[in-house]
Coordinates of C-alpha atoms and ligand atoms in Angstrom, one line a residue:
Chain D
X16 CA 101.4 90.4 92.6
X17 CA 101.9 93.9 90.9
X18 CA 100.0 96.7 91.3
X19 CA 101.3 97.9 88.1
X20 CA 98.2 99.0 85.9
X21 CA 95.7 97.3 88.2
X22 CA 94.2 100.7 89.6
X23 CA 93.9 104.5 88.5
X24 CA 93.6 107.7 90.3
X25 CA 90.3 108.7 89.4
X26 CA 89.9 111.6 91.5
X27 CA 91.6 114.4 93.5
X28 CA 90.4 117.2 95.9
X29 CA 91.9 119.7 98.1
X30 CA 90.3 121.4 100.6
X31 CA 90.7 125.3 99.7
X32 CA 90.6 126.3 103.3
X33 CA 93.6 127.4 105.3
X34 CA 92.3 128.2 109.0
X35 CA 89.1 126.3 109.3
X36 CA 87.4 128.2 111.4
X37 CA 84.1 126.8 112.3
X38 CA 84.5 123.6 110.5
X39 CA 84.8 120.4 112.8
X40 CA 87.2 117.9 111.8
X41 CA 84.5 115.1 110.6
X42 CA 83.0 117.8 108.4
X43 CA 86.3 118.5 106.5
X44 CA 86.6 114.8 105.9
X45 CA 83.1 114.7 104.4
X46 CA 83.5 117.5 102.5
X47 CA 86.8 116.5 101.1
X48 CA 85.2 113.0 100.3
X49 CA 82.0 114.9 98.8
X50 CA 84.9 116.9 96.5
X51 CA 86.8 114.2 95.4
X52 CA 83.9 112.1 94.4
X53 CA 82.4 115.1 92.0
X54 CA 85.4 115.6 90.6
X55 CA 86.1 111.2 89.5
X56 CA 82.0 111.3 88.6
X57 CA 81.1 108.7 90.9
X58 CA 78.6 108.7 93.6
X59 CA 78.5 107.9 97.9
X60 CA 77.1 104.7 97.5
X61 CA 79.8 103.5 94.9
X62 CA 82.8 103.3 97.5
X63 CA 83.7 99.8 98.6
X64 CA 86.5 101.1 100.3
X65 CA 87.9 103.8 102.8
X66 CA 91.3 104.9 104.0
X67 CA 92.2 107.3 106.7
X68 CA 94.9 107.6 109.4
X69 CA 95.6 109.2 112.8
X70 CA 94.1 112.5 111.8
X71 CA 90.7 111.0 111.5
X72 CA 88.4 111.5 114.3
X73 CA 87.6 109.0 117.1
X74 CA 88.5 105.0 115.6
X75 CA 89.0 106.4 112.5
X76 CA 87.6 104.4 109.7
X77 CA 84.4 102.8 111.6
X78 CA 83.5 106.4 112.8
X79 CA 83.7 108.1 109.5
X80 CA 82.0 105.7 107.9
X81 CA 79.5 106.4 109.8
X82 CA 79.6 109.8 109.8
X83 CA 79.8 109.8 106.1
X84 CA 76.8 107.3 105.5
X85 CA 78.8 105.0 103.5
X86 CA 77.1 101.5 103.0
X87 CA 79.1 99.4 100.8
X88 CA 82.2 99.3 102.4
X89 CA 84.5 96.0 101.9
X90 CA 87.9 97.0 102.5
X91 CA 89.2 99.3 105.9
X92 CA 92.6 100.7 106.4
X93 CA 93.6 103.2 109.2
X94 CA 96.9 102.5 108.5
X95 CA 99.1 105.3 110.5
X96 CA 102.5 106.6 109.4
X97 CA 102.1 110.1 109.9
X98 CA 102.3 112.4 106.6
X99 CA 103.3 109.8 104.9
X100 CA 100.3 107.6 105.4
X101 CA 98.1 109.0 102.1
X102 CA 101.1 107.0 100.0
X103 CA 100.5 104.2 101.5
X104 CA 96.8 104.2 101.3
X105 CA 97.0 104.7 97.8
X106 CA 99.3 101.9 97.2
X107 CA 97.0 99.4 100.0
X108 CA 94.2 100.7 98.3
X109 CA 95.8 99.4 94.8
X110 CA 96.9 96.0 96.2
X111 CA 93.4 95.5 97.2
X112 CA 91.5 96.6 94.5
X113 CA 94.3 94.1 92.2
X114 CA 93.6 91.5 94.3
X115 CA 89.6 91.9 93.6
X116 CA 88.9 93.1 97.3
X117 CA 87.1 96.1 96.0
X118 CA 86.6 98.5 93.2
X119 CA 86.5 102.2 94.5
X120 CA 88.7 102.6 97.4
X121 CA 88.1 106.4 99.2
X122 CA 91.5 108.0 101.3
X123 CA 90.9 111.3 103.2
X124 CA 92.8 113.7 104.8
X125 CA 92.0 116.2 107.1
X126 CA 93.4 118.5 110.0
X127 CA 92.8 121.9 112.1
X128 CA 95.9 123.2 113.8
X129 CA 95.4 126.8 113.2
X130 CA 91.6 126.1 114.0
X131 CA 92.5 124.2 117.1
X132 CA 94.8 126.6 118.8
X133 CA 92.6 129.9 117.6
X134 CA 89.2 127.7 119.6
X135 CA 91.5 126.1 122.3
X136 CA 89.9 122.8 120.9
X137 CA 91.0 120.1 123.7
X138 CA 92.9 117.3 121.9
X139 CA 92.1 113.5 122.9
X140 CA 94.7 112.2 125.0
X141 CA 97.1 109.1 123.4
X142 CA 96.9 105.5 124.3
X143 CA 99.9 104.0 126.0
X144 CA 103.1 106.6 125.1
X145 CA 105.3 105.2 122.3
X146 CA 108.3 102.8 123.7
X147 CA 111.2 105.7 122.8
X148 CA 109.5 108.4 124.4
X149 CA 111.0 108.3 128.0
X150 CA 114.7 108.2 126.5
X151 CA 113.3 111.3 124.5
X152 CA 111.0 113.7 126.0
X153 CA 113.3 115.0 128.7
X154 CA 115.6 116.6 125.9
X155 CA 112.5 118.2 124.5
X156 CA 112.7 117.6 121.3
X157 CA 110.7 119.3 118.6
X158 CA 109.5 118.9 115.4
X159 CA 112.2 121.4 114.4
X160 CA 115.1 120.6 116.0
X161 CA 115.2 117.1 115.1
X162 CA 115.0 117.8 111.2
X163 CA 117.8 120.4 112.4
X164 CA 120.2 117.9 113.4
X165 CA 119.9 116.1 110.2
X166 CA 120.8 119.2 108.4
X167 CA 123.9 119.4 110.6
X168 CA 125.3 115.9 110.1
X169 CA 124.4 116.4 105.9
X170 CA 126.3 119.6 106.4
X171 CA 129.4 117.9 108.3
X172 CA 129.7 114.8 106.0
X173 CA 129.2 116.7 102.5
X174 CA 129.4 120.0 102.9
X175 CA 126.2 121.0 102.4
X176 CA 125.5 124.9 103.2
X177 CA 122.8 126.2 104.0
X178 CA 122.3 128.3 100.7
X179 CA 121.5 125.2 99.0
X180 CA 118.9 124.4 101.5
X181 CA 117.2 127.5 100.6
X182 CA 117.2 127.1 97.1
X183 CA 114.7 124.4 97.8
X184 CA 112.2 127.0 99.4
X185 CA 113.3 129.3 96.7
X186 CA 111.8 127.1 94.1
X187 CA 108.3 126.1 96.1
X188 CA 108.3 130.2 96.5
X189 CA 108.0 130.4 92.5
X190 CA 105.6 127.6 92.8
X191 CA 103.2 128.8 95.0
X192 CA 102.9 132.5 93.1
X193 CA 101.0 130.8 91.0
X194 CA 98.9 129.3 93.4
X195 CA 95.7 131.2 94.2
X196 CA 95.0 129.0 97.3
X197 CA 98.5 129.1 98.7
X198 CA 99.2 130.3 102.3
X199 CA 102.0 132.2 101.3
X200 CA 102.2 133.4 97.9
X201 CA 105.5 135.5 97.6
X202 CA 108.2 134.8 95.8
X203 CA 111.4 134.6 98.2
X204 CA 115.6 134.8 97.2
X205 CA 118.0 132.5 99.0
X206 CA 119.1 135.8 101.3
X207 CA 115.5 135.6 102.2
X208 CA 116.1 132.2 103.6
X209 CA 119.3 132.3 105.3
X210 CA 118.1 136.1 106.7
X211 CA 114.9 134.6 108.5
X212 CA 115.4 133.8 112.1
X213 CA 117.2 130.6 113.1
X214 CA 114.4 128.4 114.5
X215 CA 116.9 125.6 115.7
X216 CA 120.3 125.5 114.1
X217 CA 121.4 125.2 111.4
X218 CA 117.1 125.7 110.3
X219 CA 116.1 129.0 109.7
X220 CA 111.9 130.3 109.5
X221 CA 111.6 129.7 105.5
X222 CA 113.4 126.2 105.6
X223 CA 110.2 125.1 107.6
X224 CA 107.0 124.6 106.2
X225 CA 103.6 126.2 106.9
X226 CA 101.0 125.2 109.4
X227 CA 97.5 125.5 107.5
X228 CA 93.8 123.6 108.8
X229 CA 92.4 121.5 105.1
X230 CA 93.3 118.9 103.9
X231 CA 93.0 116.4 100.3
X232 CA 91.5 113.4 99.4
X233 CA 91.8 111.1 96.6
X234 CA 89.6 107.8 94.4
X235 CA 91.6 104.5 93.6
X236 CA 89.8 102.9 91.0
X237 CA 89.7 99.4 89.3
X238 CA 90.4 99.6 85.7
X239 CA 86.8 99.0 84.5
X240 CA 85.5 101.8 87.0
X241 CA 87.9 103.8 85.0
X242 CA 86.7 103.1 81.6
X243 CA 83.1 104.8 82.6
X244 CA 84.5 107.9 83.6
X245 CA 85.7 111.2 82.1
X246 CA 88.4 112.6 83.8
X247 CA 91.5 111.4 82.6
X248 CA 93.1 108.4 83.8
X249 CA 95.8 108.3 86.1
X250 CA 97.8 104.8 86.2
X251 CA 99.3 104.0 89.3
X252 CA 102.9 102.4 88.2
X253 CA 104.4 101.2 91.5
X254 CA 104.5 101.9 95.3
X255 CA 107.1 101.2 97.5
X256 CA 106.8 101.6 101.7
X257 CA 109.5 101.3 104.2
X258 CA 110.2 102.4 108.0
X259 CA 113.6 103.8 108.9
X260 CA 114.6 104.6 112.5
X261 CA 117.0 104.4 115.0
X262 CA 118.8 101.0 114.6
X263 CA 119.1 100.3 118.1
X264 CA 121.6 103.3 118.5
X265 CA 123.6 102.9 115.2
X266 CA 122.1 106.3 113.8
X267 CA 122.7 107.6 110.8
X268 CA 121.0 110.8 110.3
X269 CA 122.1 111.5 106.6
X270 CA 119.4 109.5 104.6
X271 CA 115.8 108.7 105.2
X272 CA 113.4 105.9 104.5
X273 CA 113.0 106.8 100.8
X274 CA 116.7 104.9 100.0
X275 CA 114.6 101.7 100.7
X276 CA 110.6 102.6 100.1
X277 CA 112.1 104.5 96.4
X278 CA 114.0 101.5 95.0
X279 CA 110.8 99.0 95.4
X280 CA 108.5 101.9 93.4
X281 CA 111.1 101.7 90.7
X282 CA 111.5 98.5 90.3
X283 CA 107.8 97.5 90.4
X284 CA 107.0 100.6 87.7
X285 CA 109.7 99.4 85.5
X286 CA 111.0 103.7 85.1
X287 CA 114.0 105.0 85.9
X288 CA 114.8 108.4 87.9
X289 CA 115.2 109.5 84.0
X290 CA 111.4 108.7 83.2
X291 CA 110.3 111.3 86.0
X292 CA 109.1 114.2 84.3
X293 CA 107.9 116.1 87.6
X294 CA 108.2 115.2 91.2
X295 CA 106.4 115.8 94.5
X296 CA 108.8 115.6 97.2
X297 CA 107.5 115.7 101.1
X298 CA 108.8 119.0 102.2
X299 CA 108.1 119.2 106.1
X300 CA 111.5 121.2 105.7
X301 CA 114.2 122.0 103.2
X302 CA 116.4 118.9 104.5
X303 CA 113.8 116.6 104.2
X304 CA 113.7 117.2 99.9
X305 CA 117.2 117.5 99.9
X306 CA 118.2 114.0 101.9
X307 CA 114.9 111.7 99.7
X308 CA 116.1 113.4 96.7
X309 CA 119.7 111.8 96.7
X310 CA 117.6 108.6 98.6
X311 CA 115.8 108.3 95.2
X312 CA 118.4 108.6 93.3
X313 CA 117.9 111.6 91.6
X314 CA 121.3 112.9 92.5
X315 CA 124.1 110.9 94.0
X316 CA 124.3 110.7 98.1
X317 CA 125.8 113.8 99.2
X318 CA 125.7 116.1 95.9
X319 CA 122.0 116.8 96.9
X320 CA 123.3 120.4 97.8
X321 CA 124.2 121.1 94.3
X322 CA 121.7 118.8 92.5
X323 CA 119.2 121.8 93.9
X324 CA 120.8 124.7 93.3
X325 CA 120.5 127.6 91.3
X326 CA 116.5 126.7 90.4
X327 CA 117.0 123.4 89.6
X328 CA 113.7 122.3 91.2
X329 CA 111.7 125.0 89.4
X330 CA 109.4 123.9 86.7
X331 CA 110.7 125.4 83.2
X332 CA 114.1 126.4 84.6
X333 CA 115.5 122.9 86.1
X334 CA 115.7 119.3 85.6
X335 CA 113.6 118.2 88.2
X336 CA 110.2 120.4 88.6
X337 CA 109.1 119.8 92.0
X338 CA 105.8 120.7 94.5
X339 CA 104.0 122.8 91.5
X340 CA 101.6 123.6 94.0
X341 CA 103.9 125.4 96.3
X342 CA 104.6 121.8 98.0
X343 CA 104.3 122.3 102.6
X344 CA 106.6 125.1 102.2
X345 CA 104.6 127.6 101.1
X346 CA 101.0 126.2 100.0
X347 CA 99.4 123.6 102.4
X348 CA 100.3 121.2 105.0
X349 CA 97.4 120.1 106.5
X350 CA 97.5 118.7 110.0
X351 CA 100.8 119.1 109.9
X352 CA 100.8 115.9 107.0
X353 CA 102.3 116.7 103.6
X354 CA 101.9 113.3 101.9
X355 CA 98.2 113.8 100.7
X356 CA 98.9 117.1 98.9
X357 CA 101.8 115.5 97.1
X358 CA 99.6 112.8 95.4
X359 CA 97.2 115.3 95.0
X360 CA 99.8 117.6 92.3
X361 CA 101.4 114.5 91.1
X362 CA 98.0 113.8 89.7
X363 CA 97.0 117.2 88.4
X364 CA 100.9 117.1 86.5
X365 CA 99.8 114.1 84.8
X366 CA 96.4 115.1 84.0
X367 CA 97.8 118.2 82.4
X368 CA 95.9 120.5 85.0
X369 CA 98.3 122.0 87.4
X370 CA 98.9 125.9 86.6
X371 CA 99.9 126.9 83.0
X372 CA 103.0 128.3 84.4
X373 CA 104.1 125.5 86.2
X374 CA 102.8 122.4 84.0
X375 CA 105.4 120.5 83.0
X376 CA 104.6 119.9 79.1
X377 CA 104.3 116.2 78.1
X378 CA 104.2 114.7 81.7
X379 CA 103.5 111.6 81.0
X380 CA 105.4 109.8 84.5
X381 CA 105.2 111.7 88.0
X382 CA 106.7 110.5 91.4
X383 CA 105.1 111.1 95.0
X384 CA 107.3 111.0 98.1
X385 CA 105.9 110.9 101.4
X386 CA 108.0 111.3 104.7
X387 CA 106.0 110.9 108.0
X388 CA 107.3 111.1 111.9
X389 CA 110.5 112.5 112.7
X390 CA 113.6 112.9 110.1
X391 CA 116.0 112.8 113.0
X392 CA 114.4 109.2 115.2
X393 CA 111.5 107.2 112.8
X394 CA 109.7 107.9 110.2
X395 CA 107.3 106.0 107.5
X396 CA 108.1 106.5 104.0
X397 CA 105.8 105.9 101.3
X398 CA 107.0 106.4 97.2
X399 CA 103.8 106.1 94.4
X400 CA 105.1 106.1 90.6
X401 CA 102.0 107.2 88.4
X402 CA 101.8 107.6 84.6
X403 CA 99.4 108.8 81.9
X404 CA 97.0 106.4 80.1
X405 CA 99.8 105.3 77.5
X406 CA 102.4 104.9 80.1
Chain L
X106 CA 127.1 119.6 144.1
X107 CA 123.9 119.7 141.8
X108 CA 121.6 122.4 144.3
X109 CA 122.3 125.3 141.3
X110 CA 120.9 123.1 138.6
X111 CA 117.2 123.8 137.8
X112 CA 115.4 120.4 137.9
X113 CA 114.4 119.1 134.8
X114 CA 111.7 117.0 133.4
X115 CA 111.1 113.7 134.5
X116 CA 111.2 110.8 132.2
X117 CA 108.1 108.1 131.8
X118 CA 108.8 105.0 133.9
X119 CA 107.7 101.4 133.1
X120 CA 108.6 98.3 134.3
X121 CA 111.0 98.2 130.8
X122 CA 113.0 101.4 131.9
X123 CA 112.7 101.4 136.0
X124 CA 116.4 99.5 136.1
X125 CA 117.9 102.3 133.9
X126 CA 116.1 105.3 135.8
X127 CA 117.1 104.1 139.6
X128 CA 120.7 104.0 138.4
X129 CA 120.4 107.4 137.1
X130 CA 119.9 108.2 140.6
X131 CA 123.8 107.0 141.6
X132 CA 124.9 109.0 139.0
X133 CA 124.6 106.0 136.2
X134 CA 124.1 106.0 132.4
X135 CA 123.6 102.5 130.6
X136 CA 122.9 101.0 127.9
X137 CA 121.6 97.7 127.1
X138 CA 123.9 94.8 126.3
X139 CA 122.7 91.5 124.3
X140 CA 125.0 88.6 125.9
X141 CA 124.0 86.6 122.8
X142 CA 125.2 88.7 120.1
X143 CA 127.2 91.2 122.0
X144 CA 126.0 94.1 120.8
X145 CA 125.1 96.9 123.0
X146 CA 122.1 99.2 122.1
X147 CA 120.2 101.8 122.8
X148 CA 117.3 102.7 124.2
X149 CA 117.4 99.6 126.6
X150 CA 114.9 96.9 126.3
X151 CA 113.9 93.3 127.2
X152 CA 114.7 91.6 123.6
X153 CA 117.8 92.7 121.9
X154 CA 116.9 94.8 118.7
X155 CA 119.4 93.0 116.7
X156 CA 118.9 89.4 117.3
X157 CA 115.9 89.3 119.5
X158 CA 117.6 87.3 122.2
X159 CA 116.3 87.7 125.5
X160 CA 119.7 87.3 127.3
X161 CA 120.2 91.2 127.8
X162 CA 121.5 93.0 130.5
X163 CA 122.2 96.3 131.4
X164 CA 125.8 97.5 130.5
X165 CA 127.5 100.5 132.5
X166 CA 129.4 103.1 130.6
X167 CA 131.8 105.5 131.2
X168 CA 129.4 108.3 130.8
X169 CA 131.9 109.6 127.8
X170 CA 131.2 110.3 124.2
X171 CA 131.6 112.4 121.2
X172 CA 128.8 114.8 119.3
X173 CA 127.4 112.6 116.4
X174 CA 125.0 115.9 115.8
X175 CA 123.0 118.9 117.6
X176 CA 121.0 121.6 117.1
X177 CA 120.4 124.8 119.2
X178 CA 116.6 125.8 120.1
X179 CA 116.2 129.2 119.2
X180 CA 113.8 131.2 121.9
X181 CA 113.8 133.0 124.8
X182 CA 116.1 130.2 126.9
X183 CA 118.0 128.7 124.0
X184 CA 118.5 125.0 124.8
X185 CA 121.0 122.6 123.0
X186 CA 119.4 119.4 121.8
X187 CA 122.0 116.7 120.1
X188 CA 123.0 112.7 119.3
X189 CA 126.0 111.9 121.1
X190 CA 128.1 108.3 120.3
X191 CA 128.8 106.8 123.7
X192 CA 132.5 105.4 124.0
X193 CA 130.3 101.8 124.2
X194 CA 129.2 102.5 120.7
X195 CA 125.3 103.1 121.0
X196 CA 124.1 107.1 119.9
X197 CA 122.1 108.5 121.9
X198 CA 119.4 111.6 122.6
X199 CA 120.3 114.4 125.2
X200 CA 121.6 118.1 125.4
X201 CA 124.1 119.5 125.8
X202 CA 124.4 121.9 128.9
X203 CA 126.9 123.9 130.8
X204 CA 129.0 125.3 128.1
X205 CA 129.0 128.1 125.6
X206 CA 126.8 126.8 122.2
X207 CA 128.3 128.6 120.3
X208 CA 131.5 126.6 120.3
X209 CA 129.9 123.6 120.1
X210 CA 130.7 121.2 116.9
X211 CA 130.3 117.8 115.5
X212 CA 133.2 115.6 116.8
X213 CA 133.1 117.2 120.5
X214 CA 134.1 115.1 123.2
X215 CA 131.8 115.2 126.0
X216 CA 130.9 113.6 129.1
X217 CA 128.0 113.1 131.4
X218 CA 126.5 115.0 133.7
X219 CA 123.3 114.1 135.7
X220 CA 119.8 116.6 136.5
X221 CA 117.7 115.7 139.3
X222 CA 114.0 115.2 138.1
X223 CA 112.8 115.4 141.7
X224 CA 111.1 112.3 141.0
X225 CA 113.6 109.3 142.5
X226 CA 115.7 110.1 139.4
X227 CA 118.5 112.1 137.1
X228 CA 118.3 113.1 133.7
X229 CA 121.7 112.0 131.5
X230 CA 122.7 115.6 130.3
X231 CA 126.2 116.4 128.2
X232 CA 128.7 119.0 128.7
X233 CA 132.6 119.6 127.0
X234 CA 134.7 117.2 128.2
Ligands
ZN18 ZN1 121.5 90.4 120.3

């Protein structure tokens, strides 16, 4: 069965905060969940359905539920991938509401980092540590450093430099000017880039994204919910989810899980990389747009270096307008997941209510790319195709 | 020999991995080895990745390899982390150690050398060959 057409984006909302200082973690779900229903029109006791992932308190969906007060709930998904998890909500969310399961499906998003480290919050501890982690942890690897090694194979194989990398930030930078709500706000040059300090080779500060507290949430609808409502409607067009990792040892560090998540999204919307009129790319660092933009075929593998140079990304300069918002680099990645806020601009593109100096006229189809876990081991990758009304 | 090398982190053990860490000990890097298909894979495990045979087996390497990738930690103590290709064929996780970083590149043969955890067991480190 196709999700294509069977559910609508009724309703965004992202949390304005940055450093949530004094707000628990439950609280910034419910608040999120209180946004995004005012801004669909619909009420608490009209979700049949809720979606959250690892960030959520406690067992996740049963305790926010409860925390919330929601009632009528039908359908439950924690379904964990890291940042890329909101994607995949959205497209679960759409399977179930095409297959009748429910009607008004709620995902939410929400972290603390900054918070956390300022209060010396105490984390929960795991479960049982995952299966790789003993062949891993003694290198230490960090988050950095193993999106830094991608860069350095991408580099090796097709000559990718690091001045093409930074064109990527370059573009959020213009981006997030506009954004009154972004963490960082000004406008950086590719010297900028390669001057900041090296982080972990070949990854310098401004290829990496920010660390903010927030976080988004977002309605999936059934068509007739839709109909009664008077925000306008956002089609969801196709989805398409896939995990890439290791291979047993035969790694190759050059492409991520959007070559396979990408294709299925395409197919099932029936658009071509053509059709796209905006994208939102996960942007935990530069590497990671520059490796899912050739996986999605907006460039050809390898000539993702050029495909982003010289403003190429940047709405009413380029071809491909990406993260409006300001995208992780520069606006908001909260909890240290990116996927949420991608849907989140994706929508407002289509709606024709991102920034009037970033709106991308006549956006009639938008992508959403999610990447989450670790470019250089696993990761879950999600890809959402929406459209307008006519599309 | 290794009485100048700070001790490093010891790994998590299970009843999976206890095989592959003892060895470590004797100065031994494996990898596993499926006896069905005949692959040989990485990180080690019970059922083979590729064909889910249980006939596995722990293969013993040369301890050489080549840099597939890497990436120097910026900080106070910089710190090399990188994928090396064994000679067996798997790619693995480790650092690099013992050599000057700023030489390093992608296609560098390397070989093994073992840290002492402290803990019953060595670490599978890489330096220049
Ligand atoms: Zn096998």
């Amino acid at each position: 069965m196709s999700i294509k057409g069977k559910a609508y984006i009724a309703g965004i909302y992202e949390h304005p905060t940055r450093v949530a200082l004094g707000k628990t973690l439950p609280q910034l779900h419910a608040e999120l969940a209180k946004g995004v229903l005012a801004d669909a029109g619909l009420s608490k006791n009209d979700v049949d359905a809720y979606y959250c992932a690892g960030d959520a308190p406690g067992m996740g969906g049963i305790d926010m539920i409860e925390y919330m007060g929601l009632k009528n709930i039908r359908q439950i998904d924690s379904t964990e991938t890291g940042g890329s998890s909101y994607v995949l909500h959205v497209n679960h969310a759409a399977q179930a509401i095409a297959a009748g399961h429910c009607k008004v499906a709620l995902v939410t998003l929400a972290g603390r980092p900054s918070a956390d480290q300022k209060e010396q919050v105490q984390m929960r501890g795991g479960g049982e540590s995952p299966p790789a982690s003993g062949f891993e942890a003694p290198f230490r690897p960090s988050i950095v450093n193993m999106y830094a090694m991608c860069a350095r194979r991408h580099m090796y194989e097709f000559g990718t430099t690091s001045e093409q990398l930074a064109w990527i930030k370059v573009a959020a930078s213009h981006h997030a000017q506009y954004n009154e709500h972004a963490l960082r706000r000004e406008v950086v040059t590719v010297e900028d880039v390669i001057n900041s300090p090296l982080i972990a080779s070949p990854l310098h500060r401004y290829d990496c994204c920010v660390i903010t507290d927030g976080g988004g949430a977002v309605l999936v609808v059934a068509p007739e919910i839709m109909k009664q409502l008077k925000r306008p409607a956002v089609k969801i067009l196709g989805a398409g989810e896939a995990s890439k990792h290791l291979m047993g040892g035969k790694v190759d560090l050059t492409f991520s899980g959007a070559r396979w998540s990408g294709p299925k999204a395409f197919e099932e919307a029936g658009v071509t990389q053509k059709d796209i009129k905006y994208a939102s790319i996960y942007d935990s660092f530069t590497i990671t747009v520059l490796e899912t933009l050739e996986d999605l075929g907006f460039c050809e593998v390898g000539k993702g270096g050029k495909f982003v140079s010289d403003g190429n990304l940047i709405s009413g300069v380029g071809k491909l307008p990406f993260n409006t918002d300001g995208g992780g680099l520069c606006n908001n990645h909260p909890g240290n997941r990116g996927g949420m806020t991608k849907i989140l601009e994706a929508v407002r593109q289509i709606r024709g209510e991102a920034h009037p100096k970033v709106q991308v006229p006549n956006c009639d189809i938008a992508l959403a790319h999610g990447t989450g876990g670790l470019l250089g081991s696993r990761m879950g990758s999600g890809t959402v195709i929406l459209g307008n009304q006519d599309s | 020999m290794s009485e100048t090398k700070p001790k490093v982190r010891a790994p998590r053990v299970n009843h999976e991995t206890k095989a592959f860490w003892d060895a470590t000990a004797k100065g031994q890097l494996h990898v596993g080895k499926c006896d069905d298909c005949g692959e040989h894979y990485y990180y080690p495990r019970p059922l083979c990745p590729f064909c889910f045979s249980d006939k596995t087996r722990l293969a013993l390497c040369t301890g050489k390899g080549t840099i597939y990738t890497f990436s120097v930690n910026e900080g106070r103590e910089p710190y090399t982390i990188a994928y090396v290709t064994l000679d067996e064929g798997p790619t693995i996780l480790t650092n690099i150690v013992e050599c000057d970083f700023s030489k390093l590149a992608i296609g560098q043969k390397v070989k093994v050398v073992f840290y002492d955890t402290g803990a019953g067991n060595a670490v599978p480190m890489f330096t220049v060959a």
